[in-house]
C-alpha positions as YAML, in Angstrom:
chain: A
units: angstrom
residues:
- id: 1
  name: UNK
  ca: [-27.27, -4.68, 7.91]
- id: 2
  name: UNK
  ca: [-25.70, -3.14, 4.80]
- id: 3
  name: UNK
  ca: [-23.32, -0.80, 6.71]
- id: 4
  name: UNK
  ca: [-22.32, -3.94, 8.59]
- id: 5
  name: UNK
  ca: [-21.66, -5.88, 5.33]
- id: 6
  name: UNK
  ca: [-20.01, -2.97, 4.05]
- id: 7
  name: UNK
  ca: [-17.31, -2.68, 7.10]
- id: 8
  name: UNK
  ca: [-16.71, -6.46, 6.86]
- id: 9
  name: UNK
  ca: [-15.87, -6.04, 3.18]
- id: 10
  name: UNK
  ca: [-13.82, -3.14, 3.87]
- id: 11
  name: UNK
  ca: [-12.14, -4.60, 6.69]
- id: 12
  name: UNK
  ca: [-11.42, -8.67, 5.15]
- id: 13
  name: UNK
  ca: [-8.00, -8.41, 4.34]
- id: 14
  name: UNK
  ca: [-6.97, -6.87, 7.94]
- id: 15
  name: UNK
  ca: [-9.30, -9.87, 9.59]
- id: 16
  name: UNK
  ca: [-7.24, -12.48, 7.26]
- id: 17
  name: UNK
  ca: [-3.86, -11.80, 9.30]
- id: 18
  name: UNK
  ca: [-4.94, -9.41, 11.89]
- id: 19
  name: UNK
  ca: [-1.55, -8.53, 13.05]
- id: 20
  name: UNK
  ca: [1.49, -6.74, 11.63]
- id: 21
  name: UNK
  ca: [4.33, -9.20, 12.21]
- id: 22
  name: UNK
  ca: [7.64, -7.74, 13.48]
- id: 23
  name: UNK
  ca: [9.82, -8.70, 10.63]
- id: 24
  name: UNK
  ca: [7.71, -7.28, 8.36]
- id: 25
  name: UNK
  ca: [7.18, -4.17, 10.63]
- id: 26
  name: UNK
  ca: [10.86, -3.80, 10.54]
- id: 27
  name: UNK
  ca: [11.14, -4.65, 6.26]
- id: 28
  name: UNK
  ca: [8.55, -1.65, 5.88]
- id: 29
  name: UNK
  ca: [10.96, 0.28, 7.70]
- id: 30
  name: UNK
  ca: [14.47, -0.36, 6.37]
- id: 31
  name: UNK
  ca: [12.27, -0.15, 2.44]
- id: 32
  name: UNK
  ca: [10.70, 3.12, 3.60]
- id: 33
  name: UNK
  ca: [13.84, 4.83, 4.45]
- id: 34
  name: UNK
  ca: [15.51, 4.02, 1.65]
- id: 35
  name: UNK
  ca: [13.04, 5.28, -0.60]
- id: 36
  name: UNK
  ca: [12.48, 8.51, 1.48]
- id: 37
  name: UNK
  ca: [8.82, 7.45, 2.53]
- id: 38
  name: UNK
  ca: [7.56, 7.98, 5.72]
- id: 39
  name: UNK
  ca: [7.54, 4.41, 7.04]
- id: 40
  name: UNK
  ca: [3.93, 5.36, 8.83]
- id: 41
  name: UNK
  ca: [2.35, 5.79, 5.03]
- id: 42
  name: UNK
  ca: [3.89, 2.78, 3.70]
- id: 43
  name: UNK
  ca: [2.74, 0.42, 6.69]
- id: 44
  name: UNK
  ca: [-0.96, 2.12, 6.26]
- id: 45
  name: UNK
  ca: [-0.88, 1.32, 2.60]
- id: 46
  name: UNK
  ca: [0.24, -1.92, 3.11]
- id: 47
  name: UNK
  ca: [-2.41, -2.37, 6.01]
- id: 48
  name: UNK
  ca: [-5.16, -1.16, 3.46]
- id: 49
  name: UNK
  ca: [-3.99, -3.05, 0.75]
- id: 50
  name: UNK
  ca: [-3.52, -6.43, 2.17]
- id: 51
  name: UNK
  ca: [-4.10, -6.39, 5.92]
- id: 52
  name: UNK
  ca: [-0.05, -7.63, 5.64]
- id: 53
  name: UNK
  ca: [-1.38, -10.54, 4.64]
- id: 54
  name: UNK
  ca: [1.60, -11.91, 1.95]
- id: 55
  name: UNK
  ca: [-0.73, -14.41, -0.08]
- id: 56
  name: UNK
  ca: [-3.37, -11.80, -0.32]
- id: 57
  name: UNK
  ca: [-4.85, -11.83, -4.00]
- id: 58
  name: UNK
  ca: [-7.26, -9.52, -5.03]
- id: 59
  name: UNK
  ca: [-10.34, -9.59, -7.38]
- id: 60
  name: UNK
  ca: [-8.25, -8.02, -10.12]
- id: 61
  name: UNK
  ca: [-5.16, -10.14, -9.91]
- id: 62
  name: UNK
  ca: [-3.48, -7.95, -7.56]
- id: 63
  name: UNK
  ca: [-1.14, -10.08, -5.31]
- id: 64
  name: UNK
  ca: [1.22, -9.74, -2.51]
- id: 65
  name: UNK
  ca: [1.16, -7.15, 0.50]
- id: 66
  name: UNK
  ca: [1.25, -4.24, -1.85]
- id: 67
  name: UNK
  ca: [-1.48, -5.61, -4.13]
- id: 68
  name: UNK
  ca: [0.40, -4.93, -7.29]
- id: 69
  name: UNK
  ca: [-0.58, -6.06, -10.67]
- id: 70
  name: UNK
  ca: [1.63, -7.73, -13.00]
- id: 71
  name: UNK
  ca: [2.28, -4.74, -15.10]
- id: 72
  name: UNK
  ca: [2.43, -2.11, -12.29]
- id: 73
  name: UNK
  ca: [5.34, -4.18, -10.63]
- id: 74
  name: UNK
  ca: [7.54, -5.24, -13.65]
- id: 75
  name: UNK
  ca: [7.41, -1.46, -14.62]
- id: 76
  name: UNK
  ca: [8.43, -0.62, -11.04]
- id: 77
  name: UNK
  ca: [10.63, -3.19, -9.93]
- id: 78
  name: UNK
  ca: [11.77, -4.92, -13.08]
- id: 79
  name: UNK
  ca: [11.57, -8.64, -11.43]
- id: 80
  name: UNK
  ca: [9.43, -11.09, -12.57]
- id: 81
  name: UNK
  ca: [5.61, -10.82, -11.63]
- id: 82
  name: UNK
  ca: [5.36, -14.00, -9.47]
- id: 83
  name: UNK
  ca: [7.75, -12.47, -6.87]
- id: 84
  name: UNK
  ca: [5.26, -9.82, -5.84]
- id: 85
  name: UNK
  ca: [3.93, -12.53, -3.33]
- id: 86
  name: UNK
  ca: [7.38, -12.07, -1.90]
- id: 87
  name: UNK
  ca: [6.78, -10.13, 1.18]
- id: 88
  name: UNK
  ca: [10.67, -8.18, 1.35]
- id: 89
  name: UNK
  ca: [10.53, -7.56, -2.46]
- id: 90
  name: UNK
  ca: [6.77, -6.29, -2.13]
- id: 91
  name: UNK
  ca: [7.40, -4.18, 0.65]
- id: 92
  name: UNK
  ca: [10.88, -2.59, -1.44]
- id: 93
  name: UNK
  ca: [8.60, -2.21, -4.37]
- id: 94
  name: UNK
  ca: [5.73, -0.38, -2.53]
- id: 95
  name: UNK
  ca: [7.76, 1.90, -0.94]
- id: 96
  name: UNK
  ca: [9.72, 2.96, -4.14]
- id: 97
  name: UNK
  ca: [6.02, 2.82, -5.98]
- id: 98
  name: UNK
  ca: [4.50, 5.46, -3.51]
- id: 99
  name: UNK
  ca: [8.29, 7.48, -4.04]
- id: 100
  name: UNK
  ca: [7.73, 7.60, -7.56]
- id: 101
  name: UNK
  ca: [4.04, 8.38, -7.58]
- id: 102
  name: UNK
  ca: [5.02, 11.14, -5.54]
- id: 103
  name: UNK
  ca: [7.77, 12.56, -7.14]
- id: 104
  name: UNK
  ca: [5.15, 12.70, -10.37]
- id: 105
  name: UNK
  ca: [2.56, 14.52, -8.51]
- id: 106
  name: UNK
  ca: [4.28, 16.56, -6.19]
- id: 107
  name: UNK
  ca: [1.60, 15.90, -3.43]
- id: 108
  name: UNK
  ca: [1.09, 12.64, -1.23]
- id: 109
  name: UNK
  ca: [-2.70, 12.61, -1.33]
- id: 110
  name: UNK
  ca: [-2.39, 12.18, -4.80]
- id: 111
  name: UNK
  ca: [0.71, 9.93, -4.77]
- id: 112
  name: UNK
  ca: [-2.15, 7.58, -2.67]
- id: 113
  name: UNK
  ca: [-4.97, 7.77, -5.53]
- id: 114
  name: UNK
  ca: [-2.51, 7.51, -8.15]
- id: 115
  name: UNK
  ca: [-1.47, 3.94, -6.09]
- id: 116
  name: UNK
  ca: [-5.11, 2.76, -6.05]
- id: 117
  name: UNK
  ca: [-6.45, 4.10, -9.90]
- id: 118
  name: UNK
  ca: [-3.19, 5.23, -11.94]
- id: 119
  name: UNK
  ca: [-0.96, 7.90, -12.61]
- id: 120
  name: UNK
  ca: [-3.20, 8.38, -15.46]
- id: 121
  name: UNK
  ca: [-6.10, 8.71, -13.67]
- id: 122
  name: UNK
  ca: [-4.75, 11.39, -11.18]
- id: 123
  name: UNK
  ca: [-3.10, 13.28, -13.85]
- id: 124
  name: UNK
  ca: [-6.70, 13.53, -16.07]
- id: 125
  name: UNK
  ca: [-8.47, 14.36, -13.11]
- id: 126
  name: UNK
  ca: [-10.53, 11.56, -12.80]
- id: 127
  name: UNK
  ca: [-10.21, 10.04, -9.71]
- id: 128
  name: UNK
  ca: [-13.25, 7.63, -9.09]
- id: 129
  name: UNK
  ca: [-14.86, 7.85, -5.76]
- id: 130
  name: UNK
  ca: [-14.32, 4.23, -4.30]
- id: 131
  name: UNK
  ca: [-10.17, 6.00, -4.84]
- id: 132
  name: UNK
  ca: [-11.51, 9.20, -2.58]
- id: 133
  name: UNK
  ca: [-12.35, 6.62, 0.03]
- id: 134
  name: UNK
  ca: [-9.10, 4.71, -0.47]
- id: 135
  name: UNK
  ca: [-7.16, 7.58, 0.20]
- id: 136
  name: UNK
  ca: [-9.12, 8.71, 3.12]
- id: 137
  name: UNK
  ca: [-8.82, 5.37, 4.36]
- id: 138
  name: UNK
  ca: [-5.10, 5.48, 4.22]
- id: 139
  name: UNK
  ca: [-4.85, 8.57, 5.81]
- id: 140
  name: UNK
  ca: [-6.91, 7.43, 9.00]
- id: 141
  name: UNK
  ca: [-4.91, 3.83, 9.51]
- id: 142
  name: UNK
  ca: [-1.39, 6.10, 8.45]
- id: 143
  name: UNK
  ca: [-3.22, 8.62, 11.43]
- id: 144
  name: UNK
  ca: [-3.63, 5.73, 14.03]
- id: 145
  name: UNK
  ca: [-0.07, 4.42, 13.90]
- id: 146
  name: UNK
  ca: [1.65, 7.93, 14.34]
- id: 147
  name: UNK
  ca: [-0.80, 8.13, 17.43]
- id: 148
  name: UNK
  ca: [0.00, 4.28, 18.30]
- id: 149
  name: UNK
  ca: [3.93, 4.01, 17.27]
- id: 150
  name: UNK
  ca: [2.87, 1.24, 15.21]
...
């Protein structure tokens, strides 16, 4: 029964929408392309983060589709914090958040933990486990739309 629990948790935020709407399908890839992201990675974040749910809020404060925090997204987009519920503006600023994360690590597996724990984090070398199994995560739902199209 824990396991069971566990996958529920795990999979709330997709079960909130359950769908990826096509305007926001085609937002995460106009933002991904401008920002030199693979549009695949930015839609499996996005899936992880909020199940593309726009009024998702996390337990932390996070908010929006890319789950920002307030600090995280004035640093990166400069706009005010209650706009991350936005879905175009959140979608812009997690596509040029994963750009930038990348461009300070070098490497996109680490562009993904440094999303979910900090820059920080990645560059100390501490990367908890519950981030491991984020990025892991990503990588299977960014796996499954390549193999789907989306």
């Amino acid at each position: 029964m824990g396991r069971l629990a566990a996958l529920l948790f795990l999979l709330a935020p997709a079960l909130a929408c359950g769908r990826i709407p096509q305007d926001l399908w085609h937002l995460t890839w106009r933002h991904a392309r401008a920002w030199g992201v693979d549009p695949y990675l930015v839609a499996a974040v996005v899936w992880v983060e909020s199940g593309y749910c726009p009024q998702a809020v996390g337990r932390a404060g996070e908010v929006g589709l890319g789950q920002f925090m307030p600090g995280t997204w004035t640093r990166t987009t400069g706009a005010p914090p209650e706009w991350r519920a936005h879905p175009e503006w959140a979608l812009w600023a997690t596509a040029k958040h994963l750009r930038e994360l990348y461009l300070a690590t070098g490497d996109w597996r680490k562009a993904l933990a440094a999303y979910n724990a900090g820059l920080g984090a990645v560059r100390s070398g501490r990367i908890p486990a519950s981030t491991e199994r984020y990025v892991a995560r990503v990588l299977r739902v960014y796996r499954g739309f390549v193999r789907g199209g989306g």
